[in-house]
Amino acid sequence: MSVIVILLLPLVATALVCLPFKRHWAAGVTVVSCLTILVLAGRAAWLVSTGNSVTAVLKVGMLKWIAVDGLSALILLLIALVGITAAIFSVGYMAHKNLEPRKLVLYYVNYNLFIFSMLAIPVMAEPTLVWIVVELTTLCSALLVSFENTREALEAAWKYVVLSLMGAAMALFGFLVLFAAMQAAGGGIYTWEGLVAAAPLMPPVLLQTAFLMILIGLGTKAGLVPMHTWLPDAHSQAPSPVCALLSGVETTAILYVILRLFPVMKAAPNSHAEVWALVLGLVSVGTAAFLLLQVRDYKRMFAFSTVEHMGIILAAVGLGASAAGYGAMQQIVSHSITKSFCFFAAGAALLAVETREIAAVRGLIRKSPVASAALIFGGLGITGAPPLAVFLSEFSILRAGLNQRHYLATGLLAVFIVIAFFGVMLHINRMVFGAREGEEAPPTNEHSSGEKEQKLPFSCRLTLLLAAVPVLVLGFYIPRPLHDLLTQAAAALTK
Amino acid sequence: MFNRILFNLFQVIVVLAFAPLISGVLSRLKEIVQSKRGPSIFQPYRDLWKLFHKDEIVSEESSWIFRFTPYIVFVTPIFVALLIPVLTNYPLFFAFMGDMLGGGFVLSLGGFFAALAAVDTANSYGPMGASRTRMVGFLAEPVFMIVFFTVSFVAGSTIPYIVQEKWVTPLANFFAPSHVLLVLAFLMLILAEGGRIPVDNPTGHFELAMIDESKSLEYSGRGMALMKWGGHMKLFVLMCIFLNVLVTPWGLASGQTIAAVLLAVPLVLFKIFCFVLVLVVIESSLAKLRLFRITEFLGAAFITSVAAMITQVFLP
Amino acid sequence: MSETTNQLLDNLNALAAGLFLLTAFGIVAMRQIKGCLNLFIIQSLLLAASAALLGLRHQSEHLYGVALVNVITKPLIVPWLLRKTSPAEIYTRREIDQALNIPTSLLMALALAILAYFLAMPLLNAVGPDFRGPNVPIGIAGLLLGAFTLTVRREAVPLLIGLLVMENGAFLTGISISRNLPLLVELAIATDGLIIVFIMGVLTRAVQKHIGTTAVGTLASLKEAAAEPATKEATK
């Protein structure tokens, strides 16, 4: 039941936000609803981790619509977590922009709808319904990406929508073929579990076609190379809290849908799903690592890092074995929390210097120590420096890869990660510590020509603090419930 | 066997005799649709009679091609009329002399010589029209080929009589996608080869815009009469191929008696009249295409014919 | 159901599929934006006809429902939504430049259609003999041609129509191989299509308002090597 409440809450919040009350009504409603969702999701995750594999089931006729198991609960929790931090960050960020009230209400309406569509992805049990919800995420976030209404933002939104919908149409074809394969295998209820049960009897051609189409189609939306071209644009042009949501959890949620297919492919004889995953993942990591070296815009840099991490997760799943699966789950968690933190840091930096170009930002530490500290922390975090969360997860993936004797793949992965580390830290270093070229006022900023330090809004600083805590903690120690949840998730993956 | 030779000759006479009538009906109907009265439907006969009784003036600069072409343009549709089913649905004496591809080539021969003759007189409008005619012709060739290939693939032969037997035999095949798409493609082809709107304006007098009409610009007297008659016959023959082979291979004589063949004449003329109605609707509702849009028009015809081919050939 | 009726229904279904393919070609090549929209409406009606014919042939009421849903949403609601959300004057225009000229794009579309037939062969062999028919190859061709339209066209509305054609193609395959998909799911997919149109219309309006032209295919300023960020003037 609580799952249904989780789904209904953002819809209620959307409706409430439209009521014309005082200025901070919309923001407050959103924060409260996200907090409640976090509590409920946490409770659901706790229940799942202690062994109840299904916490809520909704059956309508022959359809089993909603079911939550280990993997779903993990993703649900992550979405809720990033949702609340992004909501708190939005309060300060949006207030700083001095928007007219209608536009602010529009932002929060879209925000809540977006959260709703993302929350629905892990809980739906029937693949075609999952497809519908995936489309909904694209549509609900389209207006968020184009929120600033500049030429680049509109171009980014257009590219995002067109490429995502194109991928979704291919995925629809894949899901229909999957349904046909299930019918050919003798029928049954069309849910993720039903698919795993029917997999051995499915005609291999149909199963492989469906897998490929869904991989390519949803891979477009998850940011896998070579379909990733929209991702740097969309994830950099959106407002920063939206970027955190998009990069942090939305791509992860789409990857979750792809990952759901792997137990099905495993149960069918003679499938090469893992090879595909490994190759595609490595290609993504490599391309992203090299592209990171020549970015001109620091939000794009973080967006490329998202592509890289999606590749790492997919490659980890492709390495096979439960240890690699556990590593992949760990990587999902650490990536979500670290990437959202990075975008909060980028948002703070943007508030301080009002430009996205790396070349135009120098000596940020003088202007805004909070933003620069956050950028350094985020940069170190996302590229896998110890003792932060991503280091631990990448280490476990690499170790699992070596155990599996995929020496070449693991070696390549390590090399690409190191290249990305250099790329990101080089840029951030220049931004934070670089000496200013000449003593003129910084390029595009007339407002702060007299001030040396920008004061970030309180909620932004609060978010940065709140979001930094898990990143740091998970680098040392994984709490027992989380460990159980991760194990459950990995088990659901390699079943 | 004697009957077959007789019917073949009778077929040619029917084509010769009724081609100008059909053209007359077509122009009259077009005028009526435009709320005018229009010329009499026998006007083309009167024109031909008048032209045969006029003097012929031939330019000194022209060569034997100019003098020879009217005969070629007159004779090539007659050759094709020997090969196609006009009145009967069983093969006649000359039926195996050439197949549909051969018929297509023979028609192109006439067009080729007409274009050469237009260039021959060194009139400035002649070569302009000739080059345009060739452009339309060469773009229409692939469509011809693909239509014939698809049809032959289904029927197992390229002889028009045999194709006509096998093409629409189970009636359900009438709605087969390849059939409908081929009909569409061939219709576009008739519009192009016959010089009708939207490809060319047959009633236009503006030389700068002429495509097909320019071939008979320099002719007079008997040469002009033969070119005109040949043009009427070419349209008639194309319509016969279209109707009797592709669309409605019914109403043809299946008996071997003279009475059956005579009965087939009004039926065939009725079919052609219905098609003329369709042509009139098309011509009156479209505008002439700009010259370089003709490539798109013929490209669309090509695509349609290839779509017909792939739905027929690749169907499991 | 007698043998001849079955054959007639099969042929009519094949006819609907053949005309579907033709409209997909037309959408690739059509210059007028309104013409594209009309072709899309015809294509959706053909999809509904194919669904109804298949339902008649295999006695499946659920396919009738699919046909009905398609008839209501795509020919009626989609154009209405488009008119409401995207700027009205784009319907009176012709798209002057495309990425390739029309005969070339038609030839490539033809090659893609033949490719679709080859891709469909293994699928048809794997599915039972009861499911044979032109729907699968032509559905895949619709998918490929829709994607091709997306790459070739530059105006906003034909791009959107290309997306919807892709969905139509996926659907055409789906109705012939997955017949028992619950009706509610099909309804949801159709509603989804409507939301797509709505959002794209709103985006187009925003693009028109802030950039001045709906030739969205020419927007290309977000690149790595872009030295000058947004100094291109919008051309009307």
PDB file of N, CA and C in Angstrom, chain A residues 65 126 128 131-132 135-136 139 142-143 146 149 151-152 154-158 161-162 165-166 169-170 172-173 176 179-180 183 205-206 209 213 233 237 294-296 300 304, chain C residues 122-123 127 140 143 150 156 159 163 166 170 173-174 177-178 180-181 184-185 188-189 192 195-196 199-200 202-204 206 210-211 216 219-222 224 226 230 232:
ATOM      1  N   TRP A  65       0.277  -5.318 -11.688  1.00  0.00           N
ATOM      2  CA  TRP A  65       0.828  -4.034 -12.097  1.00  0.00           C
ATOM      3  C   TRP A  65       1.995  -3.555 -11.300  1.00  0.00           C
ATOM      4  N   GLU A 126       4.917  -4.681 -15.225  1.00  0.00           N
ATOM      5  CA  GLU A 126       4.659  -5.146 -16.576  1.00  0.00           C
ATOM      6  C   GLU A 126       5.483  -4.322 -17.539  1.00  0.00           C
ATOM      7  N   THR A 128       5.422  -3.337 -20.648  1.00  0.00           N
ATOM      8  CA  THR A 128       4.874  -2.297 -21.512  1.00  0.00           C
ATOM      9  C   THR A 128       4.488  -1.076 -20.696  1.00  0.00           C
ATOM     10  N   TRP A 131       7.454   0.880 -20.183  1.00  0.00           N
ATOM     11  CA  TRP A 131       7.773   1.682 -21.363  1.00  0.00           C
ATOM     12  C   TRP A 131       6.992   2.985 -21.355  1.00  0.00           C
ATOM     13  N   ILE A 132       5.708   2.871 -21.015  1.00  0.00           N
ATOM     14  CA  ILE A 132       4.868   4.076 -21.008  1.00  0.00           C
ATOM     15  C   ILE A 132       5.427   5.086 -20.020  1.00  0.00           C
ATOM     16  N   GLU A 135       8.483   6.849 -21.305  1.00  0.00           N
ATOM     17  CA  GLU A 135       8.115   7.953 -22.191  1.00  0.00           C
ATOM     18  C   GLU A 135       7.669   9.157 -21.388  1.00  0.00           C
ATOM     19  N   LEU A 136       6.912   8.886 -20.311  1.00  0.00           N
ATOM     20  CA  LEU A 136       6.435   9.990 -19.500  1.00  0.00           C
ATOM     21  C   LEU A 136       7.581  10.788 -18.905  1.00  0.00           C
ATOM     22  N   LEU A 139       8.800  13.170 -21.458  1.00  0.00           N
ATOM     23  CA  LEU A 139       7.889  14.280 -21.716  1.00  0.00           C
ATOM     24  C   LEU A 139       7.842  15.239 -20.540  1.00  0.00           C
ATOM     25  N   ALA A 142      10.985  17.389 -20.521  1.00  0.00           N
ATOM     26  CA  ALA A 142      11.308  18.213 -21.686  1.00  0.00           C
ATOM     27  C   ALA A 142      11.178  19.692 -21.360  1.00  0.00           C
ATOM     28  N   LEU A 143      10.075  20.041 -20.696  1.00  0.00           N
ATOM     29  CA  LEU A 143       9.882  21.454 -20.410  1.00  0.00           C
ATOM     30  C   LEU A 143      10.830  21.932 -19.325  1.00  0.00           C
ATOM     31  N   SER A 146      14.154  22.855 -21.094  1.00  0.00           N
ATOM     32  CA  SER A 146      14.113  24.095 -21.855  1.00  0.00           C
ATOM     33  C   SER A 146      13.686  25.266 -20.995  1.00  0.00           C
ATOM     34  N   ASN A 149      14.730  28.893 -21.568  1.00  0.00           N
ATOM     35  CA  ASN A 149      14.262  29.508 -22.804  1.00  0.00           C
ATOM     36  C   ASN A 149      15.318  30.266 -23.574  1.00  0.00           C
ATOM     37  N   ARG A 151      18.385  30.057 -26.517  1.00  0.00           N
ATOM     38  CA  ARG A 151      18.492  29.307 -27.763  1.00  0.00           C
ATOM     39  C   ARG A 151      19.108  27.930 -27.530  1.00  0.00           C
ATOM     40  N   GLU A 152      20.169  27.910 -26.699  1.00  0.00           N
ATOM     41  CA  GLU A 152      20.813  26.623 -26.465  1.00  0.00           C
ATOM     42  C   GLU A 152      19.916  25.686 -25.685  1.00  0.00           C
ATOM     43  N   LEU A 154      16.674  25.559 -25.688  1.00  0.00           N
ATOM     44  CA  LEU A 154      15.636  25.011 -26.552  1.00  0.00           C
ATOM     45  C   LEU A 154      16.197  23.978 -27.495  1.00  0.00           C
ATOM     46  N   GLU A 155      17.399  24.258 -28.014  1.00  0.00           N
ATOM     47  CA  GLU A 155      18.008  23.268 -28.902  1.00  0.00           C
ATOM     48  C   GLU A 155      18.258  21.975 -28.148  1.00  0.00           C
ATOM     49  N   ALA A 156      18.790  22.120 -26.900  1.00  0.00           N
ATOM     50  CA  ALA A 156      19.060  20.926 -26.097  1.00  0.00           C
ATOM     51  C   ALA A 156      17.777  20.167 -25.827  1.00  0.00           C
ATOM     52  N   ALA A 157      16.706  20.880 -25.465  1.00  0.00           N
ATOM     53  CA  ALA A 157      15.439  20.203 -25.177  1.00  0.00           C
ATOM     54  C   ALA A 157      14.924  19.496 -26.403  1.00  0.00           C
ATOM     55  N   TRP A 158      15.035  20.163 -27.574  1.00  0.00           N
ATOM     56  CA  TRP A 158      14.539  19.532 -28.786  1.00  0.00           C
ATOM     57  C   TRP A 158      15.297  18.246 -29.092  1.00  0.00           C
ATOM     58  N   VAL A 161      14.293  15.488 -26.624  1.00  0.00           N
ATOM     59  CA  VAL A 161      12.986  14.876 -26.846  1.00  0.00           C
ATOM     60  C   VAL A 161      13.013  13.990 -28.084  1.00  0.00           C
ATOM     61  N   VAL A 162      13.580  14.518 -29.174  1.00  0.00           N
ATOM     62  CA  VAL A 162      13.528  13.754 -30.417  1.00  0.00           C
ATOM     63  C   VAL A 162      14.301  12.451 -30.287  1.00  0.00           C
ATOM     64  N   LEU A 165      12.556   9.991 -27.820  1.00  0.00           N
ATOM     65  CA  LEU A 165      11.337   9.389 -28.344  1.00  0.00           C
ATOM     66  C   LEU A 165      11.656   8.417 -29.459  1.00  0.00           C
ATOM     67  N   MET A 166      12.708   8.731 -30.233  1.00  0.00           N
ATOM     68  CA  MET A 166      13.113   7.795 -31.275  1.00  0.00           C
ATOM     69  C   MET A 166      13.544   6.478 -30.648  1.00  0.00           C
ATOM     70  N   ALA A 169      10.561   4.546 -29.402  1.00  0.00           N
ATOM     71  CA  ALA A 169       9.789   3.821 -30.429  1.00  0.00           C
ATOM     72  C   ALA A 169      10.466   2.488 -30.741  1.00  0.00           C
ATOM     73  N   MET A 170      11.810   2.494 -30.816  1.00  0.00           N
ATOM     74  CA  MET A 170      12.507   1.237 -31.048  1.00  0.00           C
ATOM     75  C   MET A 170      12.299   0.285 -29.881  1.00  0.00           C
ATOM     76  N   LEU A 172       9.726   0.207 -27.992  1.00  0.00           N
ATOM     77  CA  LEU A 172       8.350  -0.315 -28.053  1.00  0.00           C
ATOM     78  C   LEU A 172       8.295  -1.536 -28.952  1.00  0.00           C
ATOM     79  N   PHE A 173       8.983  -1.430 -30.085  1.00  0.00           N
ATOM     80  CA  PHE A 173       9.055  -2.582 -30.981  1.00  0.00           C
ATOM     81  C   PHE A 173       9.647  -3.770 -30.245  1.00  0.00           C
ATOM     82  N   LEU A 176       7.176  -5.307 -27.844  1.00  0.00           N
ATOM     83  CA  LEU A 176       6.118  -6.069 -28.499  1.00  0.00           C
ATOM     84  C   LEU A 176       6.638  -7.422 -28.967  1.00  0.00           C
ATOM     85  N   PHE A 179       6.818  -9.651 -26.052  1.00  0.00           N
ATOM     86  CA  PHE A 179       5.514 -10.198 -25.732  1.00  0.00           C
ATOM     87  C   PHE A 179       5.188 -11.361 -26.657  1.00  0.00           C
ATOM     88  N   ALA A 180       5.506 -11.180 -27.937  1.00  0.00           N
ATOM     89  CA  ALA A 180       5.242 -12.272 -28.879  1.00  0.00           C
ATOM     90  C   ALA A 180       6.066 -13.494 -28.529  1.00  0.00           C
ATOM     91  N   GLN A 183       4.402 -15.255 -25.766  1.00  0.00           N
ATOM     92  CA  GLN A 183       3.252 -16.024 -26.239  1.00  0.00           C
ATOM     93  C   GLN A 183       3.704 -17.303 -26.894  1.00  0.00           C
ATOM     94  N   VAL A 205      15.575 -16.270 -31.622  1.00  0.00           N
ATOM     95  CA  VAL A 205      15.639 -15.115 -32.526  1.00  0.00           C
ATOM     96  C   VAL A 205      14.820 -13.961 -31.987  1.00  0.00           C
ATOM     97  N   LEU A 206      13.599 -14.291 -31.536  1.00  0.00           N
ATOM     98  CA  LEU A 206      12.733 -13.230 -31.022  1.00  0.00           C
ATOM     99  C   LEU A 206      13.345 -12.584 -29.792  1.00  0.00           C
ATOM    100  N   THR A 209      16.315 -10.406 -30.774  1.00  0.00           N
ATOM    101  CA  THR A 209      15.881  -9.168 -31.430  1.00  0.00           C
ATOM    102  C   THR A 209      15.320  -8.198 -30.409  1.00  0.00           C
ATOM    103  N   MET A 213      16.848  -4.501 -29.589  1.00  0.00           N
ATOM    104  CA  MET A 213      16.061  -3.290 -29.814  1.00  0.00           C
ATOM    105  C   MET A 213      15.900  -2.501 -28.522  1.00  0.00           C
ATOM    106  N   ASP A 233      24.229  18.022 -23.944  1.00  0.00           N
ATOM    107  CA  ASP A 233      23.457  19.245 -24.122  1.00  0.00           C
ATOM    108  C   ASP A 233      22.350  19.360 -23.098  1.00  0.00           C
ATOM    109  N   GLN A 237      22.164  22.213 -20.052  1.00  0.00           N
ATOM    110  CA  GLN A 237      21.360  23.399 -20.244  1.00  0.00           C
ATOM    111  C   GLN A 237      20.230  23.514 -19.243  1.00  0.00           C
ATOM    112  N   GLN A 294      38.279  17.486 -23.476  1.00  0.00           N
ATOM    113  CA  GLN A 294      38.198  18.717 -24.250  1.00  0.00           C
ATOM    114  C   GLN A 294      36.868  19.431 -24.079  1.00  0.00           C
ATOM    115  N   VAL A 295      36.267  19.351 -22.925  1.00  0.00           N
ATOM    116  CA  VAL A 295      35.030  20.113 -22.730  1.00  0.00           C
ATOM    117  C   VAL A 295      35.356  21.562 -22.473  1.00  0.00           C
ATOM    118  N   ARG A 296      34.363  22.407 -22.752  1.00  0.00           N
ATOM    119  CA  ARG A 296      34.552  23.829 -22.524  1.00  0.00           C
ATOM    120  C   ARG A 296      33.618  24.344 -21.442  1.00  0.00           C
ATOM    121  N   ARG A 300      28.801  20.386 -18.767  1.00  0.00           N
ATOM    122  CA  ARG A 300      28.963  19.335 -19.768  1.00  0.00           C
ATOM    123  C   ARG A 300      29.965  18.304 -19.298  1.00  0.00           C
ATOM    124  N   PHE A 304      29.284  14.347 -19.228  1.00  0.00           N
ATOM    125  CA  PHE A 304      30.083  13.278 -19.819  1.00  0.00           C
ATOM    126  C   PHE A 304      30.474  12.254 -18.779  1.00  0.00           C
TER     127      PHE A 304
ATOM    128  N   PRO C 122      14.162 -13.300 -40.590  1.00  0.00           N
ATOM    129  CA  PRO C 122      14.369 -14.210 -39.450  1.00  0.00           C
ATOM    130  C   PRO C 122      13.234 -14.147 -38.432  1.00  0.00           C
ATOM    131  N   LEU C 123      12.681 -12.934 -38.258  1.00  0.00           N
ATOM    132  CA  LEU C 123      11.582 -12.809 -37.313  1.00  0.00           C
ATOM    133  C   LEU C 123      10.379 -13.616 -37.774  1.00  0.00           C
ATOM    134  N   VAL C 127       8.410 -16.760 -35.776  1.00  0.00           N
ATOM    135  CA  VAL C 127       7.026 -16.685 -35.306  1.00  0.00           C
ATOM    136  C   VAL C 127       6.214 -17.736 -36.055  1.00  0.00           C
ATOM    137  N   ILE C 140       8.450  -2.874 -39.719  1.00  0.00           N
ATOM    138  CA  ILE C 140       9.858  -2.515 -39.555  1.00  0.00           C
ATOM    139  C   ILE C 140      10.244  -1.422 -40.538  1.00  0.00           C
ATOM    140  N   LEU C 143       9.203   1.773 -39.147  1.00  0.00           N
ATOM    141  CA  LEU C 143      10.139   2.214 -38.106  1.00  0.00           C
ATOM    142  C   LEU C 143      11.358   2.875 -38.726  1.00  0.00           C
ATOM    143  N   LEU C 150      13.247  11.572 -39.551  1.00  0.00           N
ATOM    144  CA  LEU C 150      13.775  12.383 -38.486  1.00  0.00           C
ATOM    145  C   LEU C 150      15.131  12.964 -38.844  1.00  0.00           C
ATOM    146  N   ALA C 156       9.970  21.476 -37.723  1.00  0.00           N
ATOM    147  CA  ALA C 156       9.553  20.835 -36.479  1.00  0.00           C
ATOM    148  C   ALA C 156       8.420  19.843 -36.673  1.00  0.00           C
ATOM    149  N   LEU C 159       9.287  16.549 -38.289  1.00  0.00           N
ATOM    150  CA  LEU C 159      10.064  15.742 -37.356  1.00  0.00           C
ATOM    151  C   LEU C 159       9.149  15.014 -36.404  1.00  0.00           C
ATOM    152  N   LEU C 163       8.390  10.893 -35.859  1.00  0.00           N
ATOM    153  CA  LEU C 163       8.325  10.137 -34.599  1.00  0.00           C
ATOM    154  C   LEU C 163       7.044   9.312 -34.530  1.00  0.00           C
ATOM    155  N   MET C 166       7.191   6.324 -36.660  1.00  0.00           N
ATOM    156  CA  MET C 166       7.940   5.228 -36.045  1.00  0.00           C
ATOM    157  C   MET C 166       7.031   4.426 -35.124  1.00  0.00           C
ATOM    158  N   ALA C 170       5.923   0.480 -35.355  1.00  0.00           N
ATOM    159  CA  ALA C 170       6.064  -0.510 -34.289  1.00  0.00           C
ATOM    160  C   ALA C 170       4.712  -1.146 -33.990  1.00  0.00           C
ATOM    161  N   THR C 173       3.563  -3.796 -36.619  1.00  0.00           N
ATOM    162  CA  THR C 173       4.143  -5.113 -36.340  1.00  0.00           C
ATOM    163  C   THR C 173       3.474  -5.733 -35.141  1.00  0.00           C
ATOM    164  N   GLY C 174       3.274  -4.906 -34.110  1.00  0.00           N
ATOM    165  CA  GLY C 174       2.743  -5.446 -32.874  1.00  0.00           C
ATOM    166  C   GLY C 174       1.387  -6.085 -33.036  1.00  0.00           C
ATOM    167  N   ILE C 177       1.806  -9.662 -34.376  1.00  0.00           N
ATOM    168  CA  ILE C 177       2.456 -10.745 -33.646  1.00  0.00           C
ATOM    169  C   ILE C 177       2.079 -10.819 -32.184  1.00  0.00           C
ATOM    170  N   SER C 178       1.630  -9.765 -31.584  1.00  0.00           N
ATOM    171  CA  SER C 178       1.259  -9.893 -30.176  1.00  0.00           C
ATOM    172  C   SER C 178      -0.189  -9.510 -30.040  1.00  0.00           C
ATOM    173  N   ASN C 180      -2.616 -10.553 -28.014  1.00  0.00           N
ATOM    174  CA  ASN C 180      -3.416 -10.531 -26.796  1.00  0.00           C
ATOM    175  C   ASN C 180      -2.954  -9.493 -25.813  1.00  0.00           C
ATOM    176  N   LEU C 181      -2.212  -8.519 -26.282  1.00  0.00           N
ATOM    177  CA  LEU C 181      -1.763  -7.482 -25.361  1.00  0.00           C
ATOM    178  C   LEU C 181      -2.991  -6.802 -24.787  1.00  0.00           C
ATOM    179  N   LEU C 184      -6.007  -2.276 -22.180  1.00  0.00           N
ATOM    180  CA  LEU C 184      -5.699  -1.104 -21.377  1.00  0.00           C
ATOM    181  C   LEU C 184      -4.315  -0.576 -21.712  1.00  0.00           C
ATOM    182  N   VAL C 185      -3.404  -1.529 -21.950  1.00  0.00           N
ATOM    183  CA  VAL C 185      -2.049  -1.110 -22.283  1.00  0.00           C
ATOM    184  C   VAL C 185      -2.032  -0.373 -23.613  1.00  0.00           C
ATOM    185  N   ALA C 188      -3.230   3.024 -23.119  1.00  0.00           N
ATOM    186  CA  ALA C 188      -2.230   3.876 -22.498  1.00  0.00           C
ATOM    187  C   ALA C 188      -1.183   4.315 -23.512  1.00  0.00           C
ATOM    188  N   ILE C 189      -0.810   3.407 -24.418  1.00  0.00           N
ATOM    189  CA  ILE C 189       0.179   3.789 -25.428  1.00  0.00           C
ATOM    190  C   ILE C 189      -0.382   4.886 -26.320  1.00  0.00           C
ATOM    191  N   ASP C 192      -0.290   8.081 -24.556  1.00  0.00           N
ATOM    192  CA  ASP C 192       1.085   8.513 -24.572  1.00  0.00           C
ATOM    193  C   ASP C 192       1.402   9.281 -25.838  1.00  0.00           C
ATOM    194  N   ILE C 195       0.207  12.725 -25.558  1.00  0.00           N
ATOM    195  CA  ILE C 195       1.025  13.598 -24.713  1.00  0.00           C
ATOM    196  C   ILE C 195       2.270  14.029 -25.470  1.00  0.00           C
ATOM    197  N   ILE C 196       2.812  13.104 -26.279  1.00  0.00           N
ATOM    198  CA  ILE C 196       3.987  13.466 -27.087  1.00  0.00           C
ATOM    199  C   ILE C 196       3.661  14.667 -27.958  1.00  0.00           C
ATOM    200  N   ILE C 199       3.387  17.912 -25.894  1.00  0.00           N
ATOM    201  CA  ILE C 199       4.651  18.498 -25.433  1.00  0.00           C
ATOM    202  C   ILE C 199       5.469  19.048 -26.594  1.00  0.00           C
ATOM    203  N   MET C 200       5.486  18.298 -27.685  1.00  0.00           N
ATOM    204  CA  MET C 200       6.267  18.786 -28.821  1.00  0.00           C
ATOM    205  C   MET C 200       5.673  20.065 -29.371  1.00  0.00           C
ATOM    206  N   VAL C 202       4.107  22.332 -27.645  1.00  0.00           N
ATOM    207  CA  VAL C 202       4.485  23.429 -26.757  1.00  0.00           C
ATOM    208  C   VAL C 202       5.932  23.841 -26.998  1.00  0.00           C
ATOM    209  N   LEU C 203       6.787  22.820 -27.164  1.00  0.00           N
ATOM    210  CA  LEU C 203       8.199  23.123 -27.430  1.00  0.00           C
ATOM    211  C   LEU C 203       8.352  23.898 -28.733  1.00  0.00           C
ATOM    212  N   THR C 204       7.584  23.477 -29.753  1.00  0.00           N
ATOM    213  CA  THR C 204       7.692  24.175 -31.040  1.00  0.00           C
ATOM    214  C   THR C 204       7.293  25.623 -30.895  1.00  0.00           C
ATOM    215  N   ALA C 206       7.543  27.389 -28.225  1.00  0.00           N
ATOM    216  CA  ALA C 206       8.607  28.094 -27.526  1.00  0.00           C
ATOM    217  C   ALA C 206       9.775  28.381 -28.464  1.00  0.00           C
ATOM    218  N   HIS C 210      11.193  32.111 -29.286  1.00  0.00           N
ATOM    219  CA  HIS C 210      12.496  32.592 -28.850  1.00  0.00           C
ATOM    220  C   HIS C 210      13.558  32.544 -29.916  1.00  0.00           C
ATOM    221  N   ILE C 211      13.381  31.704 -30.908  1.00  0.00           N
ATOM    222  CA  ILE C 211      14.416  31.632 -31.929  1.00  0.00           C
ATOM    223  C   ILE C 211      13.927  32.218 -33.236  1.00  0.00           C
ATOM    224  N   VAL C 216      14.052  23.446 -36.786  1.00  0.00           N
ATOM    225  CA  VAL C 216      14.846  23.013 -35.642  1.00  0.00           C
ATOM    226  C   VAL C 216      16.022  22.146 -36.055  1.00  0.00           C
ATOM    227  N   LEU C 219      19.403  23.863 -35.876  1.00  0.00           N
ATOM    228  CA  LEU C 219      20.002  24.321 -34.622  1.00  0.00           C
ATOM    229  C   LEU C 219      21.187  23.431 -34.317  1.00  0.00           C
ATOM    230  N   ALA C 220      22.362  24.004 -34.346  1.00  0.00           N
ATOM    231  CA  ALA C 220      23.524  23.135 -34.138  1.00  0.00           C
ATOM    232  C   ALA C 220      24.614  23.861 -33.389  1.00  0.00           C
ATOM    233  N   SER C 221      24.252  24.722 -32.468  1.00  0.00           N
ATOM    234  CA  SER C 221      25.319  25.521 -31.857  1.00  0.00           C
ATOM    235  C   SER C 221      25.953  24.859 -30.655  1.00  0.00           C
ATOM    236  N   LEU C 222      25.366  23.781 -30.144  1.00  0.00           N
ATOM    237  CA  LEU C 222      25.944  23.135 -28.975  1.00  0.00           C
ATOM    238  C   LEU C 222      26.939  22.082 -29.430  1.00  0.00           C
ATOM    239  N   GLU C 224      31.344  20.714 -29.045  1.00  0.00           N
ATOM    240  CA  GLU C 224      32.565  20.882 -28.260  1.00  0.00           C
ATOM    241  C   GLU C 224      33.418  21.988 -28.810  1.00  0.00           C
ATOM    242  N   ALA C 226      32.645  24.479 -30.595  1.00  0.00           N
ATOM    243  CA  ALA C 226      31.975  25.729 -30.952  1.00  0.00           C
ATOM    244  C   ALA C 226      32.716  26.886 -30.335  1.00  0.00           C
ATOM    245  N   ALA C 230      26.427  31.778 -29.286  1.00  0.00           N
ATOM    246  CA  ALA C 230      25.125  31.819 -29.972  1.00  0.00           C
ATOM    247  C   ALA C 230      25.032  33.042 -30.813  1.00  0.00           C
ATOM    248  N   LYS C 232      24.807  33.029 -34.129  1.00  0.00           N
ATOM    249  CA  LYS C 232      24.120  32.862 -35.413  1.00  0.00           C
ATOM    250  C   LYS C 232      22.799  33.584 -35.356  1.00  0.00           C
TER     251      LYS C 232
END
